[in-house]
Amino acid sequence: MRLRLTPREDSYYDLFADSANNLVTASRLLVEIISDGSDREALAEKMRACEHAGDERTHAIMNRLNESFITPFDREDIYRLASNLDDVMDYMEAAADLIGLYKIDHLPKEVVRQVEVLERAAELTAEAMPRLRSMSNLNEYWIEINRLENQADQVYRRLLAKLFGGEYDALTVMKMKEVIDQLEMAADAFEHVANTIESIAVKES
């Protein structure tokens, strides 16, 4: 690792860890939201609170970036990582909100698999964040996130085939597609987080 002769602003690490832990909470709320018989209105409100908390952490990172002279790694990478984490939260919250707004009572079983992938990606991301300090043992993290994103792509394509297979009426197809699109974009955004972390690790090695 490169020798550093100047002090660093380390509070970023805590803010990134908080953001990632918030994604774990959000992903678990999604698991509940898609379960039959759940109180989706109450859960959607909790999800909105998560999204608000995520925004606060993102703003805190951006404010710290504007105020800091010394940063733990490149300023543009800090900005990109914060934005990527915020994107994941936004997509998950949008999916939860649409399920409630469209009053979708029963989702295809493949949606459960979509959300399981997101939950696992969130857990792996939260586990990886503390390792940013040392930039060690991160290879397996971004490799596994890439594998999960590939799984998410496969599930998404199967869902599209199911939606357009004639089982659902056109309006239901439109509603459900909006939901699964948001979930797919959340999976993509988790991969963007992992790619950013890989880029940071390569630069810092």
PDB file of C-alpha atoms in Angstrom:
ATOM      1  CA  MET A   1       0.000   0.000   0.000  1.00  0.00           C
ATOM      2  CA  ARG A   2       1.198   3.495  -0.798  1.00  0.00           C
ATOM      3  CA  LEU A   3       2.912   5.312   2.110  1.00  0.00           C
ATOM      4  CA  ARG A   4       0.939   8.363   3.217  1.00  0.00           C
ATOM      5  CA  LEU A   5       2.708  11.350   4.751  1.00  0.00           C
ATOM      6  CA  THR A   6      -0.391  13.421   5.487  1.00  0.00           C
ATOM      7  CA  PRO A   7      -3.350  12.864   7.822  1.00  0.00           C
ATOM      8  CA  ARG A   8      -6.646  11.743   6.335  1.00  0.00           C
ATOM      9  CA  GLU A   9     -10.287  12.563   7.038  1.00  0.00           C
ATOM     10  CA  ASP A  10     -11.542   9.147   8.198  1.00  0.00           C
ATOM     11  CA  SER A  11     -15.165   9.984   9.027  1.00  0.00           C
ATOM     12  CA  TYR A  12     -16.091   9.108   5.440  1.00  0.00           C
ATOM     13  CA  TYR A  13     -15.692   5.432   6.260  1.00  0.00           C
ATOM     14  CA  ASP A  14     -18.317   5.623   8.983  1.00  0.00           C
ATOM     15  CA  LEU A  15     -20.723   7.449   6.684  1.00  0.00           C
ATOM     16  CA  PHE A  16     -20.268   4.877   3.925  1.00  0.00           C
ATOM     17  CA  ALA A  17     -20.813   2.067   6.433  1.00  0.00           C
ATOM     18  CA  ASP A  18     -23.996   3.741   7.681  1.00  0.00           C
ATOM     19  CA  SER A  19     -25.271   4.096   4.120  1.00  0.00           C
ATOM     20  CA  ALA A  20     -24.619   0.428   3.384  1.00  0.00           C
ATOM     21  CA  ASN A  21     -26.250  -0.731   6.621  1.00  0.00           C
ATOM     22  CA  ASN A  22     -29.282   1.345   5.704  1.00  0.00           C
ATOM     23  CA  LEU A  23     -29.510  -0.609   2.446  1.00  0.00           C
ATOM     24  CA  VAL A  24     -29.645  -3.853   4.422  1.00  0.00           C
ATOM     25  CA  THR A  25     -32.601  -2.479   6.377  1.00  0.00           C
ATOM     26  CA  ALA A  26     -34.306  -1.406   3.157  1.00  0.00           C
ATOM     27  CA  SER A  27     -33.766  -4.756   1.444  1.00  0.00           C
ATOM     28  CA  ARG A  28     -35.314  -6.580   4.406  1.00  0.00           C
ATOM     29  CA  LEU A  29     -38.286  -4.249   4.289  1.00  0.00           C
ATOM     30  CA  LEU A  30     -38.677  -5.196   0.624  1.00  0.00           C
ATOM     31  CA  VAL A  31     -38.768  -8.863   1.619  1.00  0.00           C
ATOM     32  CA  GLU A  32     -41.658  -8.074   3.953  1.00  0.00           C
ATOM     33  CA  ILE A  33     -43.448  -5.852   1.440  1.00  0.00           C
ATOM     34  CA  ILE A  34     -43.631  -8.566  -1.221  1.00  0.00           C
ATOM     35  CA  SER A  35     -44.914 -11.137   1.262  1.00  0.00           C
ATOM     36  CA  ASP A  36     -48.607 -11.968   1.022  1.00  0.00           C
ATOM     37  CA  GLY A  37     -50.693 -10.455   3.803  1.00  0.00           C
ATOM     38  CA  SER A  38     -48.132  -7.840   4.828  1.00  0.00           C
ATOM     39  CA  ASP A  39     -49.142  -4.366   5.966  1.00  0.00           C
ATOM     40  CA  ARG A  40     -47.716  -2.707   2.880  1.00  0.00           C
ATOM     41  CA  GLU A  41     -48.783   0.805   3.814  1.00  0.00           C
ATOM     42  CA  ALA A  42     -46.923   0.683   7.116  1.00  0.00           C
ATOM     43  CA  LEU A  43     -43.907  -0.985   5.530  1.00  0.00           C
ATOM     44  CA  ALA A  44     -43.837   1.565   2.702  1.00  0.00           C
ATOM     45  CA  GLU A  45     -43.716   4.307   5.335  1.00  0.00           C
ATOM     46  CA  LYS A  46     -40.707   2.613   6.942  1.00  0.00           C
ATOM     47  CA  MET A  47     -39.109   2.378   3.518  1.00  0.00           C
ATOM     48  CA  ARG A  48     -39.621   6.094   2.966  1.00  0.00           C
ATOM     49  CA  ALA A  49     -37.921   6.723   6.310  1.00  0.00           C
ATOM     50  CA  CYS A  50     -34.993   4.595   5.102  1.00  0.00           C
ATOM     51  CA  GLU A  51     -34.814   6.576   1.884  1.00  0.00           C
ATOM     52  CA  HIS A  52     -34.815   9.825   3.875  1.00  0.00           C
ATOM     53  CA  ALA A  53     -32.048   8.499   6.140  1.00  0.00           C
ATOM     54  CA  GLY A  54     -30.062   7.513   3.066  1.00  0.00           C
ATOM     55  CA  ASP A  55     -30.437  11.001   1.628  1.00  0.00           C
ATOM     56  CA  GLU A  56     -29.184  12.498   4.887  1.00  0.00           C
ATOM     57  CA  ARG A  57     -26.080  10.322   4.826  1.00  0.00           C
ATOM     58  CA  THR A  58     -25.428  11.179   1.179  1.00  0.00           C
ATOM     59  CA  HIS A  59     -25.755  14.881   1.919  1.00  0.00           C
ATOM     60  CA  ALA A  60     -23.427  14.490   4.901  1.00  0.00           C
ATOM     61  CA  ILE A  61     -20.792  12.885   2.669  1.00  0.00           C
ATOM     62  CA  MET A  62     -21.149  15.620   0.060  1.00  0.00           C
ATOM     63  CA  ASN A  63     -20.949  18.351   2.685  1.00  0.00           C
ATOM     64  CA  ARG A  64     -17.869  16.741   4.210  1.00  0.00           C
ATOM     65  CA  LEU A  65     -16.328  16.529   0.756  1.00  0.00           C
ATOM     66  CA  ASN A  66     -16.865  20.259   0.206  1.00  0.00           C
ATOM     67  CA  GLU A  67     -15.299  21.067   3.569  1.00  0.00           C
ATOM     68  CA  SER A  68     -12.371  18.617   3.553  1.00  0.00           C
ATOM     69  CA  PHE A  69      -8.924  19.490   2.303  1.00  0.00           C
ATOM     70  CA  ILE A  70      -7.613  15.951   2.784  1.00  0.00           C
ATOM     71  CA  THR A  71      -9.676  12.909   1.813  1.00  0.00           C
ATOM     72  CA  PRO A  72      -8.980   9.176   2.257  1.00  0.00           C
ATOM     73  CA  PHE A  73      -9.078   8.596  -1.507  1.00  0.00           C
ATOM     74  CA  ASP A  74      -9.874  10.544  -4.673  1.00  0.00           C
ATOM     75  CA  ARG A  75     -12.629  13.104  -4.281  1.00  0.00           C
ATOM     76  CA  GLU A  76     -14.376  11.983  -7.470  1.00  0.00           C
ATOM     77  CA  ASP A  77     -14.424   8.400  -6.187  1.00  0.00           C
ATOM     78  CA  ILE A  78     -15.979   9.514  -2.895  1.00  0.00           C
ATOM     79  CA  TYR A  79     -18.648  11.363  -4.844  1.00  0.00           C
ATOM     80  CA  ARG A  80     -19.260   8.392  -7.139  1.00  0.00           C
ATOM     81  CA  LEU A  81     -19.491   5.857  -4.307  1.00  0.00           C
ATOM     82  CA  ALA A  82     -21.929   8.041  -2.354  1.00  0.00           C
ATOM     83  CA  SER A  83     -24.056   8.547  -5.462  1.00  0.00           C
ATOM     84  CA  ASN A  84     -24.045   4.829  -6.287  1.00  0.00           C
ATOM     85  CA  LEU A  85     -25.211   3.908  -2.781  1.00  0.00           C
ATOM     86  CA  ASP A  86     -27.926   6.538  -2.991  1.00  0.00           C
ATOM     87  CA  ASP A  87     -29.086   5.132  -6.334  1.00  0.00           C
ATOM     88  CA  VAL A  88     -29.587   1.665  -4.833  1.00  0.00           C
ATOM     89  CA  MET A  89     -31.772   3.131  -2.101  1.00  0.00           C
ATOM     90  CA  ASP A  90     -33.806   5.186  -4.550  1.00  0.00           C
ATOM     91  CA  TYR A  91     -34.567   2.184  -6.771  1.00  0.00           C
ATOM     92  CA  MET A  92     -35.607  -0.038  -3.870  1.00  0.00           C
ATOM     93  CA  GLU A  93     -37.834   2.660  -2.415  1.00  0.00           C
ATOM     94  CA  ALA A  94     -39.411   3.288  -5.821  1.00  0.00           C
ATOM     95  CA  ALA A  95     -40.239  -0.420  -6.217  1.00  0.00           C
ATOM     96  CA  ALA A  96     -41.832  -0.516  -2.771  1.00  0.00           C
ATOM     97  CA  ASP A  97     -43.807   2.649  -3.466  1.00  0.00           C
ATOM     98  CA  LEU A  98     -45.108   1.367  -6.806  1.00  0.00           C
ATOM     99  CA  ILE A  99     -46.302  -1.907  -5.274  1.00  0.00           C
ATOM    100  CA  GLY A 100     -48.431   0.115  -2.875  1.00  0.00           C
ATOM    101  CA  LEU A 101     -49.603   2.750  -5.336  1.00  0.00           C
ATOM    102  CA  TYR A 102     -50.637   0.149  -7.915  1.00  0.00           C
ATOM    103  CA  LYS A 103     -52.206  -2.062  -5.224  1.00  0.00           C
ATOM    104  CA  ILE A 104     -50.486  -5.149  -6.595  1.00  0.00           C
ATOM    105  CA  ASP A 105     -51.775  -7.953  -4.385  1.00  0.00           C
ATOM    106  CA  HIS A 106     -49.896 -10.898  -5.836  1.00  0.00           C
ATOM    107  CA  LEU A 107     -46.485 -10.695  -7.465  1.00  0.00           C
ATOM    108  CA  PRO A 108     -44.930 -13.501  -9.539  1.00  0.00           C
ATOM    109  CA  LYS A 109     -42.802 -15.823  -7.423  1.00  0.00           C
ATOM    110  CA  GLU A 110     -39.732 -14.783  -9.416  1.00  0.00           C
ATOM    111  CA  VAL A 111     -39.968 -11.348  -7.781  1.00  0.00           C
ATOM    112  CA  VAL A 112     -39.118 -13.062  -4.498  1.00  0.00           C
ATOM    113  CA  ARG A 113     -35.875 -14.226  -6.102  1.00  0.00           C
ATOM    114  CA  GLN A 114     -35.181 -10.696  -7.345  1.00  0.00           C
ATOM    115  CA  VAL A 115     -35.528  -9.338  -3.834  1.00  0.00           C
ATOM    116  CA  GLU A 116     -33.459 -12.169  -2.315  1.00  0.00           C
ATOM    117  CA  VAL A 117     -30.622 -11.199  -4.644  1.00  0.00           C
ATOM    118  CA  LEU A 118     -30.914  -7.575  -3.513  1.00  0.00           C
ATOM    119  CA  GLU A 119     -30.921  -8.589   0.148  1.00  0.00           C
ATOM    120  CA  ARG A 120     -27.747 -10.644  -0.290  1.00  0.00           C
ATOM    121  CA  ALA A 121     -26.069  -7.859  -2.276  1.00  0.00           C
ATOM    122  CA  ALA A 122     -26.923  -5.403   0.500  1.00  0.00           C
ATOM    123  CA  GLU A 123     -25.449  -7.697   3.152  1.00  0.00           C
ATOM    124  CA  LEU A 124     -22.233  -8.178   1.178  1.00  0.00           C
ATOM    125  CA  THR A 125     -21.931  -4.437   0.567  1.00  0.00           C
ATOM    126  CA  ALA A 126     -22.371  -3.678   4.268  1.00  0.00           C
ATOM    127  CA  GLU A 127     -19.755  -6.305   5.151  1.00  0.00           C
ATOM    128  CA  ALA A 128     -17.311  -4.821   2.641  1.00  0.00           C
ATOM    129  CA  MET A 129     -17.508  -1.194   3.773  1.00  0.00           C
ATOM    130  CA  PRO A 130     -15.363  -1.540   6.936  1.00  0.00           C
ATOM    131  CA  ARG A 131     -12.617  -3.054   4.761  1.00  0.00           C
ATOM    132  CA  LEU A 132     -12.327   0.197   2.804  1.00  0.00           C
ATOM    133  CA  ARG A 133     -10.013   1.484   5.541  1.00  0.00           C
ATOM    134  CA  SER A 134      -7.369  -1.107   4.750  1.00  0.00           C
ATOM    135  CA  MET A 135      -8.416  -1.853   1.139  1.00  0.00           C
ATOM    136  CA  SER A 136      -7.922  -5.526   1.960  1.00  0.00           C
ATOM    137  CA  ASN A 137      -9.943  -8.689   1.300  1.00  0.00           C
ATOM    138  CA  LEU A 138     -12.296  -6.983  -1.145  1.00  0.00           C
ATOM    139  CA  ASN A 139     -11.764  -9.149  -4.222  1.00  0.00           C
ATOM    140  CA  GLU A 140     -14.328 -11.762  -3.240  1.00  0.00           C
ATOM    141  CA  TYR A 141     -16.867  -9.024  -2.557  1.00  0.00           C
ATOM    142  CA  TRP A 142     -16.920  -7.518  -6.032  1.00  0.00           C
ATOM    143  CA  ILE A 143     -16.681 -10.932  -7.700  1.00  0.00           C
ATOM    144  CA  GLU A 144     -19.732 -12.148  -5.767  1.00  0.00           C
ATOM    145  CA  ILE A 145     -21.679  -8.957  -6.460  1.00  0.00           C
ATOM    146  CA  ASN A 146     -20.998  -9.438 -10.166  1.00  0.00           C
ATOM    147  CA  ARG A 147     -22.259 -13.017  -9.934  1.00  0.00           C
ATOM    148  CA  LEU A 148     -25.399 -11.874  -8.131  1.00  0.00           C
ATOM    149  CA  GLU A 149     -26.047  -9.206 -10.742  1.00  0.00           C
ATOM    150  CA  ASN A 150     -25.824 -11.859 -13.446  1.00  0.00           C
ATOM    151  CA  GLN A 151     -28.385 -13.894 -11.514  1.00  0.00           C
ATOM    152  CA  ALA A 152     -30.604 -10.838 -11.241  1.00  0.00           C
ATOM    153  CA  ASP A 153     -30.415 -10.384 -15.024  1.00  0.00           C
ATOM    154  CA  GLN A 154     -31.515 -13.972 -15.590  1.00  0.00           C
ATOM    155  CA  VAL A 155     -34.429 -13.645 -13.168  1.00  0.00           C
ATOM    156  CA  TYR A 156     -35.449 -10.360 -14.794  1.00  0.00           C
ATOM    157  CA  ARG A 157     -35.520 -11.940 -18.251  1.00  0.00           C
ATOM    158  CA  ARG A 158     -37.634 -14.834 -16.971  1.00  0.00           C
ATOM    159  CA  LEU A 159     -40.014 -12.348 -15.419  1.00  0.00           C
ATOM    160  CA  LEU A 160     -40.352 -10.455 -18.672  1.00  0.00           C
ATOM    161  CA  ALA A 161     -41.129 -13.689 -20.490  1.00  0.00           C
ATOM    162  CA  LYS A 162     -43.762 -14.514 -17.869  1.00  0.00           C
ATOM    163  CA  LEU A 163     -45.352 -11.059 -18.000  1.00  0.00           C
ATOM    164  CA  PHE A 164     -45.632 -11.129 -21.775  1.00  0.00           C
ATOM    165  CA  GLY A 165     -46.695 -14.762 -21.931  1.00  0.00           C
ATOM    166  CA  GLY A 166     -50.429 -14.010 -21.932  1.00  0.00           C
ATOM    167  CA  GLU A 167     -51.152 -14.831 -18.293  1.00  0.00           C
ATOM    168  CA  TYR A 168     -51.788 -11.208 -17.309  1.00  0.00           C
ATOM    169  CA  ASP A 169     -53.899  -8.455 -18.785  1.00  0.00           C
ATOM    170  CA  ALA A 170     -52.136  -5.490 -20.376  1.00  0.00           C
ATOM    171  CA  LEU A 171     -52.649  -3.081 -17.454  1.00  0.00           C
ATOM    172  CA  THR A 172     -51.288  -5.576 -14.930  1.00  0.00           C
ATOM    173  CA  VAL A 173     -48.286  -6.197 -17.169  1.00  0.00           C
ATOM    174  CA  MET A 174     -47.525  -2.469 -17.259  1.00  0.00           C
ATOM    175  CA  LYS A 175     -47.778  -2.148 -13.473  1.00  0.00           C
ATOM    176  CA  MET A 176     -45.670  -5.191 -12.697  1.00  0.00           C
ATOM    177  CA  LYS A 177     -43.049  -4.299 -15.276  1.00  0.00           C
ATOM    178  CA  GLU A 178     -42.469  -0.943 -13.620  1.00  0.00           C
ATOM    179  CA  VAL A 179     -41.845  -2.724 -10.319  1.00  0.00           C
ATOM    180  CA  ILE A 180     -39.458  -5.334 -11.699  1.00  0.00           C
ATOM    181  CA  ASP A 181     -37.637  -2.645 -13.697  1.00  0.00           C
ATOM    182  CA  GLN A 182     -36.877  -0.768 -10.463  1.00  0.00           C
ATOM    183  CA  LEU A 183     -35.665  -3.966  -8.800  1.00  0.00           C
ATOM    184  CA  GLU A 184     -33.438  -4.737 -11.780  1.00  0.00           C
ATOM    185  CA  MET A 185     -31.980  -1.219 -11.666  1.00  0.00           C
ATOM    186  CA  ALA A 186     -31.267  -1.703  -7.941  1.00  0.00           C
ATOM    187  CA  ALA A 187     -29.272  -4.845  -8.785  1.00  0.00           C
ATOM    188  CA  ASP A 188     -27.369  -2.911 -11.451  1.00  0.00           C
ATOM    189  CA  ALA A 189     -26.685  -0.130  -8.955  1.00  0.00           C
ATOM    190  CA  PHE A 190     -25.212  -2.614  -6.452  1.00  0.00           C
ATOM    191  CA  GLU A 191     -22.806  -3.686  -9.187  1.00  0.00           C
ATOM    192  CA  HIS A 192     -21.921  -0.033  -9.792  1.00  0.00           C
ATOM    193  CA  VAL A 193     -21.060   0.266  -6.081  1.00  0.00           C
ATOM    194  CA  ALA A 194     -18.820  -2.804  -6.347  1.00  0.00           C
ATOM    195  CA  ASN A 195     -17.164  -1.525  -9.527  1.00  0.00           C
ATOM    196  CA  THR A 196     -16.429   1.803  -7.839  1.00  0.00           C
ATOM    197  CA  ILE A 197     -14.895   0.058  -4.835  1.00  0.00           C
ATOM    198  CA  GLU A 198     -12.776  -2.103  -7.147  1.00  0.00           C
ATOM    199  CA  SER A 199     -11.581   1.028  -8.953  1.00  0.00           C
ATOM    200  CA  ILE A 200     -10.687   2.699  -5.635  1.00  0.00           C
ATOM    201  CA  ALA A 201      -8.813  -0.413  -4.443  1.00  0.00           C
ATOM    202  CA  VAL A 202      -6.788  -0.574  -7.661  1.00  0.00           C
ATOM    203  CA  LYS A 203      -5.830   3.098  -7.374  1.00  0.00           C
ATOM    204  CA  GLU A 204      -4.876   2.740  -3.702  1.00  0.00           C
ATOM    205  CA  SER A 205      -2.836  -0.452  -4.115  1.00  0.00           C
TER     206      SER A 205
END
